[in-house]
PDB file of N, CA, C and O in Angstrom:
ATOM      1  N   TYR N   1       3.638  21.226  13.394  1.00 66.00           N
ATOM      2  CA  TYR N   1       4.074  19.853  12.983  1.00 66.00           C
ATOM      3  C   TYR N   1       2.121  19.392  12.667  1.00 66.00           C
ATOM      4  O   TYR N   1       3.161  18.379  11.296  1.00 66.00           O
ATOM      5  N   TYR N   2       1.354  19.060  12.463  1.00 80.00           N
ATOM      6  CA  TYR N   2       0.787  18.228  12.623  1.00 80.00           C
ATOM      7  C   TYR N   2       0.449  18.312  11.048  1.00 80.00           C
ATOM      8  O   TYR N   2      -0.172  16.476  10.798  1.00 80.00           O
ATOM      9  N   PRO N   3       0.133  18.586  10.253  1.00 84.00           N
ATOM     10  CA  PRO N   3       0.041  18.270   8.920  1.00 84.00           C
ATOM     11  C   PRO N   3       1.248  18.171   7.908  1.00 84.00           C
ATOM     12  O   PRO N   3       0.616  16.661   7.452  1.00 84.00           O
ATOM     13  N   SER N   4       2.634  17.926   8.438  1.00 87.00           N
ATOM     14  CA  SER N   4       3.425  17.057   7.890  1.00 87.00           C
ATOM     15  C   SER N   4       3.699  15.541   8.049  1.00 87.00           C
ATOM     16  O   SER N   4       3.696  14.313   7.370  1.00 87.00           O
ATOM     17  N   CYS N   5       3.317  15.430   9.489  1.00 93.00           N
ATOM     18  CA  CYS N   5       2.820  14.182  10.717  1.00 93.00           C
ATOM     19  C   CYS N   5       1.634  13.296   9.803  1.00 93.00           C
ATOM     20  O   CYS N   5       1.739  12.077   9.236  1.00 93.00           O
ATOM     21  N   VAL N   6       0.878  13.784   9.220  1.00 92.00           N
ATOM     22  CA  VAL N   6      -0.430  13.355   8.685  1.00 92.00           C
ATOM     23  C   VAL N   6       0.015  12.513   6.971  1.00 92.00           C
ATOM     24  O   VAL N   6      -0.503  11.580   7.017  1.00 92.00           O
ATOM     25  N   ASN N   7      -0.054  13.222   6.717  1.00 92.00           N
ATOM     26  CA  ASN N   7       1.484  13.136   5.759  1.00 92.00           C
ATOM     27  C   ASN N   7       1.419  12.180   5.216  1.00 92.00           C
ATOM     28  O   ASN N   7       1.978  11.298   4.784  1.00 92.00           O
ATOM     29  N   ARG N   8       2.660  12.340   6.475  1.00 95.00           N
ATOM     30  CA  ARG N   8       3.901  10.753   6.550  1.00 95.00           C
ATOM     31  C   ARG N   8       3.334  10.119   6.596  1.00 95.00           C
ATOM     32  O   ARG N   8       3.808   8.751   5.851  1.00 95.00           O
ATOM     33  N   ALA N   9       1.580   9.946   7.182  1.00 96.00           N
ATOM     34  CA  ALA N   9       1.901   8.835   8.391  1.00 96.00           C
ATOM     35  C   ALA N   9       0.358   7.811   6.848  1.00 96.00           C
ATOM     36  O   ALA N   9       1.015   7.040   6.134  1.00 96.00           O
ATOM     37  N   TYR N  10       0.160   9.062   6.281  1.00 96.00           N
ATOM     38  CA  TYR N  10      -0.776   7.980   4.745  1.00 96.00           C
ATOM     39  C   TYR N  10       1.321   7.833   3.546  1.00 96.00           C
ATOM     40  O   TYR N  10       0.526   6.268   3.252  1.00 96.00           O
ATOM     41  N   TYR N  11       1.416   8.092   3.424  1.00 96.00           N
ATOM     42  CA  TYR N  11       1.986   7.981   2.683  1.00 96.00           C
ATOM     43  C   TYR N  11       3.272   7.097   2.716  1.00 96.00           C
ATOM     44  O   TYR N  11       3.822   5.318   2.106  1.00 96.00           O
ATOM     45  N   CYS N  12       3.491   6.654   3.797  1.00 97.00           N
ATOM     46  CA  CYS N  12       3.805   5.371   4.540  1.00 97.00           C
ATOM     47  C   CYS N  12       3.210   4.357   4.073  1.00 97.00           C
ATOM     48  O   CYS N  12       3.852   3.024   3.833  1.00 97.00           O
ATOM     49  N   CYS N  13       1.749   4.245   4.333  1.00 97.00           N
ATOM     50  CA  CYS N  13       0.701   3.308   3.770  1.00 97.00           C
ATOM     51  C   CYS N  13       0.778   2.668   2.548  1.00 97.00           C
ATOM     52  O   CYS N  13       1.224   1.785   2.596  1.00 97.00           O
ATOM     53  N   VAL N  14       1.597   3.743   1.907  1.00 97.00           N
ATOM     54  CA  VAL N  14       1.088   3.933   0.490  1.00 97.00           C
ATOM     55  C   VAL N  14       2.394   3.193   0.524  1.00 97.00           C
ATOM     56  O   VAL N  14       2.078   2.050  -0.810  1.00 97.00           O
ATOM     57  N   HIS N  15       3.188   3.034   0.535  1.00 97.00           N
ATOM     58  CA  HIS N  15       4.528   2.016  -0.123  1.00 97.00           C
ATOM     59  C   HIS N  15       5.066   1.170   0.720  1.00 97.00           C
ATOM     60  O   HIS N  15       4.792   0.772   0.258  1.00 97.00           O
ATOM     61  N   LEU N  16       4.103   1.315   1.545  1.00 97.00           N
ATOM     62  CA  LEU N  16       4.038   0.133   2.091  1.00 97.00           C
ATOM     63  C   LEU N  16       2.761  -1.216   1.169  1.00 97.00           C
ATOM     64  O   LEU N  16       3.631  -2.488   1.077  1.00 97.00           O
ATOM     65  N   PHE N  17       2.265   0.069   0.978  1.00 97.00           N
ATOM     66  CA  PHE N  17       0.984  -1.077  -0.470  1.00 97.00           C
ATOM     67  C   PHE N  17       1.823  -1.248  -1.496  1.00 97.00           C
ATOM     68  O   PHE N  17       2.406  -2.799  -1.235  1.00 97.00           O
ATOM     69  N   PHE N  18       2.625  -0.704  -1.827  1.00 98.00           N
ATOM     70  CA  PHE N  18       3.647  -1.166  -2.668  1.00 98.00           C
ATOM     71  C   PHE N  18       4.509  -1.805  -2.265  1.00 98.00           C
ATOM     72  O   PHE N  18       4.831  -2.594  -2.702  1.00 98.00           O
ATOM     73  N   HIS N  19       5.071  -1.836  -1.205  1.00 98.00           N
ATOM     74  CA  HIS N  19       6.012  -3.286  -1.165  1.00 98.00           C
ATOM     75  C   HIS N  19       5.354  -4.973  -1.109  1.00 98.00           C
ATOM     76  O   HIS N  19       6.320  -5.468  -1.272  1.00 98.00           O
ATOM     77  N   ILE N  20       4.339  -4.800  -0.706  1.00 97.00           N
ATOM     78  CA  ILE N  20       3.250  -5.833  -0.595  1.00 97.00           C
ATOM     79  C   ILE N  20       3.495  -6.531  -1.707  1.00 97.00           C
ATOM     80  O   ILE N  20       3.529  -7.256  -1.998  1.00 97.00           O
ATOM     81  N   LEU N  21       2.829  -5.387  -3.085  1.00 98.00           N
ATOM     82  CA  LEU N  21       2.613  -5.698  -3.830  1.00 98.00           C
ATOM     83  C   LEU N  21       3.542  -5.914  -5.278  1.00 98.00           C
ATOM     84  O   LEU N  21       3.934  -6.840  -5.282  1.00 98.00           O
ATOM     85  N   PHE N  22       4.852  -4.765  -4.288  1.00 98.00           N
ATOM     86  CA  PHE N  22       5.889  -5.447  -5.713  1.00 98.00           C
ATOM     87  C   PHE N  22       7.181  -6.816  -5.019  1.00 98.00           C
ATOM     88  O   PHE N  22       7.925  -7.360  -5.904  1.00 98.00           O
ATOM     89  N   ASN N  23       7.285  -6.379  -3.889  1.00 98.00           N
ATOM     90  CA  ASN N  23       8.214  -7.555  -3.100  1.00 98.00           C
ATOM     91  C   ASN N  23       7.785  -9.109  -2.333  1.00 98.00           C
ATOM     92  O   ASN N  23       8.106  -9.794  -2.088  1.00 98.00           O
ATOM     93  N   ILE N  24       6.642  -8.078  -1.857  1.00 96.00           N
ATOM     94  CA  ILE N  24       5.305 -10.128  -1.201  1.00 96.00           C
ATOM     95  C   ILE N  24       4.902 -10.282  -2.420  1.00 96.00           C
ATOM     96  O   ILE N  24       5.583 -11.928  -3.018  1.00 96.00           O
ATOM     97  N   LEU N  25       4.231 -10.136  -3.473  1.00 96.00           N
ATOM     98  CA  LEU N  25       3.096 -10.094  -3.840  1.00 96.00           C
ATOM     99  C   LEU N  25       4.369 -10.058  -5.291  1.00 96.00           C
ATOM    100  O   LEU N  25       3.076 -11.474  -6.249  1.00 96.00           O
ATOM    101  N   ASN N  26       5.184  -9.481  -5.427  1.00 97.00           N
ATOM    102  CA  ASN N  26       5.997 -10.569  -5.797  1.00 97.00           C
ATOM    103  C   ASN N  26       5.261  -9.565  -8.229  1.00 97.00           C
ATOM    104  O   ASN N  26       5.045 -10.037  -9.133  1.00 97.00           O
ATOM    105  N   GLU N  27       4.002  -8.904  -8.060  1.00 97.00           N
ATOM    106  CA  GLU N  27       3.273  -8.630  -8.769  1.00 97.00           C
ATOM    107  C   GLU N  27       4.513  -7.258  -9.435  1.00 97.00           C
ATOM    108  O   GLU N  27       5.363  -7.015  -9.242  1.00 97.00           O
ATOM    109  N   ASP N  28       4.000  -7.610 -11.161  1.00 97.00           N
ATOM    110  CA  ASP N  28       5.387  -6.608 -11.853  1.00 97.00           C
ATOM    111  C   ASP N  28       4.569  -5.156 -11.371  1.00 97.00           C
ATOM    112  O   ASP N  28       4.027  -4.817 -12.421  1.00 97.00           O
ATOM    113  N   ARG N  29       5.820  -4.130 -11.948  1.00 97.00           N
ATOM    114  CA  ARG N  29       5.805  -3.194 -12.252  1.00 97.00           C
ATOM    115  C   ARG N  29       4.761  -2.376 -13.143  1.00 97.00           C
ATOM    116  O   ARG N  29       4.296  -1.002 -13.385  1.00 97.00           O
ATOM    117  N   LYS N  30       5.335  -2.431 -14.213  1.00 97.00           N
ATOM    118  CA  LYS N  30       4.982  -2.733 -15.637  1.00 97.00           C
ATOM    119  C   LYS N  30       3.589  -2.931 -15.256  1.00 97.00           C
ATOM    120  O   LYS N  30       2.559  -2.089 -16.055  1.00 97.00           O
ATOM    121  N   HIS N  31       2.769  -3.716 -15.837  1.00 96.00           N
ATOM    122  CA  HIS N  31       1.687  -3.903 -15.382  1.00 96.00           C
ATOM    123  C   HIS N  31       0.913  -3.650 -14.554  1.00 96.00           C
ATOM    124  O   HIS N  31      -0.599  -3.230 -14.713  1.00 96.00           O
ATOM    125  N   PHE N  32       1.081  -3.228 -14.021  1.00 97.00           N
ATOM    126  CA  PHE N  32       0.789  -2.534 -12.974  1.00 97.00           C
ATOM    127  C   PHE N  32      -0.105  -1.888 -13.406  1.00 97.00           C
ATOM    128  O   PHE N  32      -0.654  -0.711 -12.969  1.00 97.00           O
ATOM    129  N   HIS N  33       1.530  -0.439 -13.640  1.00 96.00           N
ATOM    130  CA  HIS N  33       0.766   0.878 -13.730  1.00 96.00           C
ATOM    131  C   HIS N  33      -0.292   0.791 -15.520  1.00 96.00           C
ATOM    132  O   HIS N  33      -0.461   1.783 -15.332  1.00 96.00           O
ATOM    133  N   GLU N  34       0.212   0.149 -16.113  1.00 96.00           N
ATOM    134  CA  GLU N  34      -0.873  -0.213 -16.962  1.00 96.00           C
ATOM    135  C   GLU N  34      -1.543  -0.318 -16.771  1.00 96.00           C
ATOM    136  O   GLU N  34      -2.669   0.678 -16.781  1.00 96.00           O
ATOM    137  N   GLN N  35      -2.323  -1.447 -16.360  1.00 95.00           N
ATOM    138  CA  GLN N  35      -3.634  -2.158 -15.310  1.00 95.00           C
ATOM    139  C   GLN N  35      -4.072  -0.854 -14.613  1.00 95.00           C
ATOM    140  O   GLN N  35      -5.348   0.164 -14.869  1.00 95.00           O
ATOM    141  N   ALA N  36      -3.468   0.156 -13.626  1.00 95.00           N
ATOM    142  CA  ALA N  36      -4.335   0.970 -12.883  1.00 95.00           C
ATOM    143  C   ALA N  36      -4.622   2.318 -13.928  1.00 95.00           C
ATOM    144  O   ALA N  36      -5.169   3.552 -14.009  1.00 95.00           O
ATOM    145  N   ARG N  37      -3.760   2.603 -14.736  1.00 94.00           N
ATOM    146  CA  ARG N  37      -4.397   3.174 -16.521  1.00 94.00           C
ATOM    147  C   ARG N  37      -5.827   2.452 -16.676  1.00 94.00           C
ATOM    148  O   ARG N  37      -6.250   3.112 -17.412  1.00 94.00           O
ATOM    149  N   ARG N  38      -5.125   1.518 -16.409  1.00 94.00           N
ATOM    150  CA  ARG N  38      -6.329   1.331 -18.213  1.00 94.00           C
ATOM    151  C   ARG N  38      -7.258   1.278 -16.888  1.00 94.00           C
ATOM    152  O   ARG N  38      -9.495   1.379 -17.434  1.00 94.00           O
ATOM    153  N   PHE N  39      -7.973   1.076 -16.321  1.00 92.00           N
ATOM    154  CA  PHE N  39      -7.897   1.540 -15.454  1.00 92.00           C
ATOM    155  C   PHE N  39      -9.140   2.138 -14.751  1.00 92.00           C
ATOM    156  O   PHE N  39      -9.917   3.162 -13.965  1.00 92.00           O
ATOM    157  N   ASN N  40      -8.847   3.741 -15.376  1.00 92.00           N
ATOM    158  CA  ASN N  40      -8.774   5.126 -14.144  1.00 92.00           C
ATOM    159  C   ASN N  40      -8.868   5.043 -12.865  1.00 92.00           C
ATOM    160  O   ASN N  40      -9.183   5.926 -12.147  1.00 92.00           O
ATOM    161  N   ASN N  41      -7.056   5.040 -12.908  1.00 90.00           N
ATOM    162  CA  ASN N  41      -7.714   4.439 -10.958  1.00 90.00           C
ATOM    163  C   ASN N  41      -5.868   5.411 -11.026  1.00 90.00           C
ATOM    164  O   ASN N  41      -4.992   4.910 -12.172  1.00 90.00           O
ATOM    165  N   GLY N  42      -5.807   6.616 -10.393  1.00 93.00           N
ATOM    166  CA  GLY N  42      -3.896   6.716  -9.420  1.00 93.00           C
ATOM    167  C   GLY N  42      -3.138   5.021  -8.997  1.00 93.00           C
ATOM    168  O   GLY N  42      -4.122   4.296  -8.958  1.00 93.00           O
ATOM    169  N   SER N  43      -2.057   5.617  -9.383  1.00 95.00           N
ATOM    170  CA  SER N  43      -0.805   4.198  -8.583  1.00 95.00           C
ATOM    171  C   SER N  43      -1.485   3.768  -6.663  1.00 95.00           C
ATOM    172  O   SER N  43      -1.299   2.890  -6.845  1.00 95.00           O
ATOM    173  N   HIS N  44      -2.010   4.622  -6.106  1.00 94.00           N
ATOM    174  CA  HIS N  44      -2.131   5.079  -4.406  1.00 94.00           C
ATOM    175  C   HIS N  44      -3.592   4.304  -4.690  1.00 94.00           C
ATOM    176  O   HIS N  44      -3.480   3.148  -4.356  1.00 94.00           O
ATOM    177  N   SER N  45      -4.827   4.483  -5.662  1.00 95.00           N
ATOM    178  CA  SER N  45      -5.458   3.494  -5.518  1.00 95.00           C
ATOM    179  C   SER N  45      -5.708   2.444  -5.710  1.00 95.00           C
ATOM    180  O   SER N  45      -6.232   1.265  -5.309  1.00 95.00           O
ATOM    181  N   TRP N  46      -5.057   2.031  -6.861  1.00 96.00           N
ATOM    182  CA  TRP N  46      -5.026   0.546  -7.113  1.00 96.00           C
ATOM    183  C   TRP N  46      -3.904   0.390  -6.346  1.00 96.00           C
ATOM    184  O   TRP N  46      -4.430  -1.051  -6.391  1.00 96.00           O
ATOM    185  N   ALA N  47      -3.175   0.610  -5.694  1.00 97.00           N
ATOM    186  CA  ALA N  47      -2.530   0.181  -4.930  1.00 97.00           C
ATOM    187  C   ALA N  47      -3.536  -0.620  -3.228  1.00 97.00           C
ATOM    188  O   ALA N  47      -3.312  -1.878  -2.578  1.00 97.00           O
ATOM    189  N   TYR N  48      -4.225   0.150  -3.249  1.00 97.00           N
ATOM    190  CA  TYR N  48      -5.133   0.201  -2.181  1.00 97.00           C
ATOM    191  C   TYR N  48      -5.940  -0.458  -2.494  1.00 97.00           C
ATOM    192  O   TYR N  48      -6.163  -1.420  -1.714  1.00 97.00           O
ATOM    193  N   ASN N  49      -6.389  -0.558  -3.867  1.00 96.00           N
ATOM    194  CA  ASN N  49      -7.788  -1.862  -4.330  1.00 96.00           C
ATOM    195  C   ASN N  49      -7.134  -2.541  -4.207  1.00 96.00           C
ATOM    196  O   ASN N  49      -7.898  -3.990  -3.603  1.00 96.00           O
ATOM    197  N   LEU N  50      -5.728  -3.608  -5.048  1.00 97.00           N
ATOM    198  CA  LEU N  50      -5.541  -4.400  -4.487  1.00 97.00           C
ATOM    199  C   LEU N  50      -5.108  -5.116  -3.196  1.00 97.00           C
ATOM    200  O   LEU N  50      -5.452  -6.712  -3.451  1.00 97.00           O
ATOM    201  N   VAL N  51      -4.493  -3.990  -2.519  1.00 97.00           N
ATOM    202  CA  VAL N  51      -4.113  -5.130  -1.087  1.00 97.00           C
ATOM    203  C   VAL N  51      -5.692  -4.953  -0.750  1.00 97.00           C
ATOM    204  O   VAL N  51      -5.730  -5.966   0.136  1.00 97.00           O
ATOM    205  N   GLY N  52      -6.649  -4.950  -0.838  1.00 97.00           N
ATOM    206  CA  GLY N  52      -7.727  -4.765   0.263  1.00 97.00           C
ATOM    207  C   GLY N  52      -7.997  -5.658  -0.717  1.00 97.00           C
ATOM    208  O   GLY N  52      -9.066  -6.854   0.405  1.00 97.00           O
ATOM    209  N   ASN N  53      -7.908  -5.932  -1.758  1.00 96.00           N
ATOM    210  CA  ASN N  53      -8.521  -7.069  -2.642  1.00 96.00           C
ATOM    211  C   ASN N  53      -8.583  -8.372  -1.926  1.00 96.00           C
ATOM    212  O   ASN N  53      -8.836 -10.015  -0.957  1.00 96.00           O
ATOM    213  N   LYS N  54      -6.219  -8.826  -1.624  1.00 96.00           N
ATOM    214  CA  LYS N  54      -6.114 -10.166  -0.804  1.00 96.00           C
ATOM    215  C   LYS N  54      -6.335  -9.815   0.614  1.00 96.00           C
ATOM    216  O   LYS N  54      -7.122 -11.037   1.482  1.00 96.00           O
ATOM    217  N   ILE N  55      -6.332  -8.848   0.820  1.00 97.00           N
ATOM    218  CA  ILE N  55      -7.280  -9.299   2.791  1.00 97.00           C
ATOM    219  C   ILE N  55      -9.095  -9.808   3.232  1.00 97.00           C
ATOM    220  O   ILE N  55      -8.656 -10.686   3.572  1.00 97.00           O
ATOM    221  N   GLU N  56      -9.352  -8.843   1.459  1.00 97.00           N
ATOM    222  CA  GLU N  56     -10.497  -9.883   1.891  1.00 97.00           C
ATOM    223  C   GLU N  56     -11.005 -10.673   1.584  1.00 97.00           C
ATOM    224  O   GLU N  56     -11.142 -11.369   2.114  1.00 97.00           O
ATOM    225  N   LYS N  57      -9.701 -11.311   1.374  1.00 97.00           N
ATOM    226  CA  LYS N  57      -9.853 -12.713   0.339  1.00 97.00           C
ATOM    227  C   LYS N  57      -9.558 -13.508   2.024  1.00 97.00           C
ATOM    228  O   LYS N  57      -9.946 -14.570   2.231  1.00 97.00           O
ATOM    229  N   ILE N  58      -9.059 -12.849   2.882  1.00 96.00           N
ATOM    230  CA  ILE N  58      -8.802 -13.758   3.593  1.00 96.00           C
ATOM    231  C   ILE N  58      -9.561 -13.312   4.850  1.00 96.00           C
ATOM    232  O   ILE N  58      -9.563 -14.508   5.407  1.00 96.00           O
ATOM    233  N   ASP N  59      -9.902 -12.422   5.052  1.00 97.00           N
ATOM    234  CA  ASP N  59     -10.752 -11.845   6.448  1.00 97.00           C
ATOM    235  C   ASP N  59     -11.820 -11.509   6.261  1.00 97.00           C
ATOM    236  O   ASP N  59     -10.865  -9.557   5.732  1.00 97.00           O
ATOM    237  N   ARG N  60     -12.714 -11.455   6.129  1.00 97.00           N
ATOM    238  CA  ARG N  60     -13.871  -9.387   5.194  1.00 97.00           C
ATOM    239  C   ARG N  60     -13.990  -8.906   6.821  1.00 97.00           C
ATOM    240  O   ARG N  60     -13.701  -7.489   6.588  1.00 97.00           O
ATOM    241  N   ARG N  61     -13.968  -9.789   7.867  1.00 97.00           N
ATOM    242  CA  ARG N  61     -13.875  -8.186   8.786  1.00 97.00           C
ATOM    243  C   ARG N  61     -13.057  -7.258   8.712  1.00 97.00           C
ATOM    244  O   ARG N  61     -12.627  -5.938   8.708  1.00 97.00           O
ATOM    245  N   GLU N  62     -11.654  -7.908   8.569  1.00 97.00           N
ATOM    246  CA  GLU N  62     -10.426  -7.178   8.908  1.00 97.00           C
ATOM    247  C   GLU N  62     -10.349  -6.419   7.657  1.00 97.00           C
ATOM    248  O   GLU N  62     -10.237  -5.570   7.257  1.00 97.00           O
ATOM    249  N   TYR N  63     -10.882  -6.693   6.517  1.00 97.00           N
ATOM    250  CA  TYR N  63     -10.801  -5.906   5.028  1.00 97.00           C
ATOM    251  C   TYR N  63     -11.574  -4.624   5.926  1.00 97.00           C
ATOM    252  O   TYR N  63     -11.361  -3.688   5.079  1.00 97.00           O
ATOM    253  N   LYS N  64     -12.961  -4.794   6.466  1.00 97.00           N
ATOM    254  CA  LYS N  64     -13.150  -3.333   6.706  1.00 97.00           C
ATOM    255  C   LYS N  64     -13.114  -2.389   7.214  1.00 97.00           C
ATOM    256  O   LYS N  64     -12.881  -1.602   7.429  1.00 97.00           O
ATOM    257  N   TRP N  65     -12.689  -2.636   8.511  1.00 97.00           N
ATOM    258  CA  TRP N  65     -11.809  -1.913   9.996  1.00 97.00           C
ATOM    259  C   TRP N  65     -10.627  -1.799   8.633  1.00 97.00           C
ATOM    260  O   TRP N  65     -10.081  -0.399   8.000  1.00 97.00           O
ATOM    261  N   PHE N  66      -9.654  -2.372   7.550  1.00 97.00           N
ATOM    262  CA  PHE N  66      -8.681  -1.875   5.994  1.00 97.00           C
ATOM    263  C   PHE N  66      -9.442  -0.730   5.680  1.00 97.00           C
ATOM    264  O   PHE N  66      -9.393   0.506   5.759  1.00 97.00           O
ATOM    265  N   GLN N  67     -10.899  -1.190   5.087  1.00 96.00           N
ATOM    266  CA  GLN N  67     -11.475   0.480   4.213  1.00 96.00           C
ATOM    267  C   GLN N  67     -12.036   1.059   5.229  1.00 96.00           C
ATOM    268  O   GLN N  67     -11.194   2.531   4.899  1.00 96.00           O
ATOM    269  N   GLU N  68     -12.310   1.630   6.542  1.00 97.00           N
ATOM    270  CA  GLU N  68     -12.587   2.424   7.650  1.00 97.00           C
ATOM    271  C   GLU N  68     -11.116   3.009   7.659  1.00 97.00           C
ATOM    272  O   GLU N  68     -11.020   4.421   6.890  1.00 97.00           O
ATOM    273  N   LYS N  69      -9.902   2.413   8.438  1.00 97.00           N
ATOM    274  CA  LYS N  69      -9.392   3.563   8.314  1.00 97.00           C
ATOM    275  C   LYS N  69      -8.915   3.944   7.280  1.00 97.00           C
ATOM    276  O   LYS N  69      -7.486   4.986   7.856  1.00 97.00           O
ATOM    277  N   PHE N  70      -8.277   3.187   6.680  1.00 96.00           N
ATOM    278  CA  PHE N  70      -6.888   3.455   5.585  1.00 96.00           C
ATOM    279  C   PHE N  70      -7.936   5.774   4.645  1.00 96.00           C
ATOM    280  O   PHE N  70      -7.623   6.157   4.344  1.00 96.00           O
ATOM    281  N   MET N  71      -9.360   4.991   4.271  1.00 95.00           N
ATOM    282  CA  MET N  71     -10.010   6.596   4.120  1.00 95.00           C
ATOM    283  C   MET N  71      -9.666   7.181   5.569  1.00 95.00           C
ATOM    284  O   MET N  71      -9.847   9.019   4.650  1.00 95.00           O
ATOM    285  N   GLU N  72     -10.442   7.041   6.503  1.00 96.00           N
ATOM    286  CA  GLU N  72     -10.105   7.652   7.557  1.00 96.00           C
ATOM    287  C   GLU N  72      -8.541   8.820   7.598  1.00 96.00           C
ATOM    288  O   GLU N  72      -8.827   9.917   7.284  1.00 96.00           O
ATOM    289  N   LEU N  73      -7.386   8.131   7.651  1.00 96.00           N
ATOM    290  CA  LEU N  73      -6.223   8.728   6.496  1.00 96.00           C
ATOM    291  C   LEU N  73      -6.285   9.422   6.091  1.00 96.00           C
ATOM    292  O   LEU N  73      -6.086   9.885   5.549  1.00 96.00           O
ATOM    293  N   LYS N  74      -6.797   9.034   4.923  1.00 95.00           N
ATOM    294  CA  LYS N  74      -7.127   9.347   3.396  1.00 95.00           C
ATOM    295  C   LYS N  74      -7.380  11.008   2.789  1.00 95.00           C
ATOM    296  O   LYS N  74      -6.873  11.947   3.516  1.00 95.00           O
ATOM    297  N   VAL N  75      -8.689  11.562   4.551  1.00 94.00           N
ATOM    298  CA  VAL N  75      -9.478  11.761   5.133  1.00 94.00           C
ATOM    299  C   VAL N  75      -8.905  13.325   5.801  1.00 94.00           C
ATOM    300  O   VAL N  75      -7.931  14.619   5.106  1.00 94.00           O
ATOM    301  N   MET N  76      -7.449  12.825   5.996  1.00 94.00           N
ATOM    302  CA  MET N  76      -6.960  13.597   6.880  1.00 94.00           C
ATOM    303  C   MET N  76      -6.117  14.253   6.483  1.00 94.00           C
ATOM    304  O   MET N  76      -5.523  15.303   6.613  1.00 94.00           O
ATOM    305  N   ARG N  77      -4.963  13.262   5.495  1.00 94.00           N
ATOM    306  CA  ARG N  77      -4.021  13.358   4.583  1.00 94.00           C
ATOM    307  C   ARG N  77      -4.414  14.620   3.247  1.00 94.00           C
ATOM    308  O   ARG N  77      -4.002  16.229   4.199  1.00 94.00           O
ATOM    309  N   GLU N  78      -6.030  14.667   3.904  1.00 93.00           N
ATOM    310  CA  GLU N  78      -6.312  15.571   2.047  1.00 93.00           C
ATOM    311  C   GLU N  78      -6.902  16.898   3.327  1.00 93.00           C
ATOM    312  O   GLU N  78      -6.242  18.464   2.318  1.00 93.00           O
ATOM    313  N   ASP N  79      -6.738  16.634   3.871  1.00 91.00           N
ATOM    314  CA  ASP N  79      -7.170  18.297   5.035  1.00 91.00           C
ATOM    315  C   ASP N  79      -5.962  18.626   5.382  1.00 91.00           C
ATOM    316  O   ASP N  79      -5.852  19.979   5.668  1.00 91.00           O
ATOM    317  N   ALA N  80      -5.522  17.607   5.886  1.00 89.00           N
ATOM    318  CA  ALA N  80      -3.716  17.990   6.599  1.00 89.00           C
ATOM    319  C   ALA N  80      -2.675  18.814   4.980  1.00 89.00           C
ATOM    320  O   ALA N  80      -2.401  20.275   5.210  1.00 89.00           O
ATOM    321  N   ASP N  81      -3.321  18.445   3.825  1.00 90.00           N
ATOM    322  CA  ASP N  81      -2.308  19.353   3.056  1.00 90.00           C
ATOM    323  C   ASP N  81      -3.162  20.379   2.086  1.00 90.00           C
ATOM    324  O   ASP N  81      -2.455  21.785   1.687  1.00 90.00           O
ATOM    325  N   TYR N  82      -4.297  20.709   1.692  1.00 89.00           N
ATOM    326  CA  TYR N  82      -5.388  21.662   1.629  1.00 89.00           C
ATOM    327  C   TYR N  82      -6.097  22.544   2.162  1.00 89.00           C
ATOM    328  O   TYR N  82      -6.667  23.689   2.028  1.00 89.00           O
ATOM    329  N   GLU N  83      -5.863  22.115   3.934  1.00 83.00           N
ATOM    330  CA  GLU N  83      -7.068  23.191   4.529  1.00 83.00           C
ATOM    331  C   GLU N  83      -5.919  23.577   5.008  1.00 83.00           C
ATOM    332  O   GLU N  83      -4.786  23.634   5.674  1.00 83.00           O
ATOM    333  N   GLU N  84      -6.880  24.988   6.204  1.00 71.00           N
ATOM    334  CA  GLU N  84      -5.539  26.166   6.736  1.00 71.00           C
ATOM    335  C   GLU N  84      -6.315  25.700   8.039  1.00 71.00           C
ATOM    336  O   GLU N  84      -5.800  27.303   8.423  1.00 71.00           O
ATOM    337  N   LYS N  85      -6.067  25.103   8.866  1.00 65.00           N
ATOM    338  CA  LYS N  85      -5.496  24.478   9.595  1.00 65.00           C
ATOM    339  C   LYS N  85      -5.542  24.065  11.031  1.00 65.00           C
ATOM    340  O   LYS N  85      -4.797  22.701  10.043  1.00 65.00           O
ATOM    341  N   ILE N  86      -5.148  23.980  11.576  1.00 56.00           N
ATOM    342  CA  ILE N  86      -4.384  22.871  12.795  1.00 56.00           C
ATOM    343  C   ILE N  86      -5.181  22.013  13.250  1.00 56.00           C
ATOM    344  O   ILE N  86      -5.221  22.693  14.104  1.00 56.00           O
TER     345      ILE N  86
END
């Protein structure tokens, strides 16, 4: 069950980014997707960047932690989804 748990944890974070952007910060969904395409980013990366920018403005140390931990989770998710190991 490990691979599916890591996958779900990653997507839980991504959906939290979307919730923050669209429900708390009132980002326009259409504009969000247009910008993601314009800057040649996927929606997950674009959401991560936007939320990260907000965190960085509040607390640089928290932003560094956010960057490190989410990237670790992303690598774990990719390994869990695409590698033949448990």
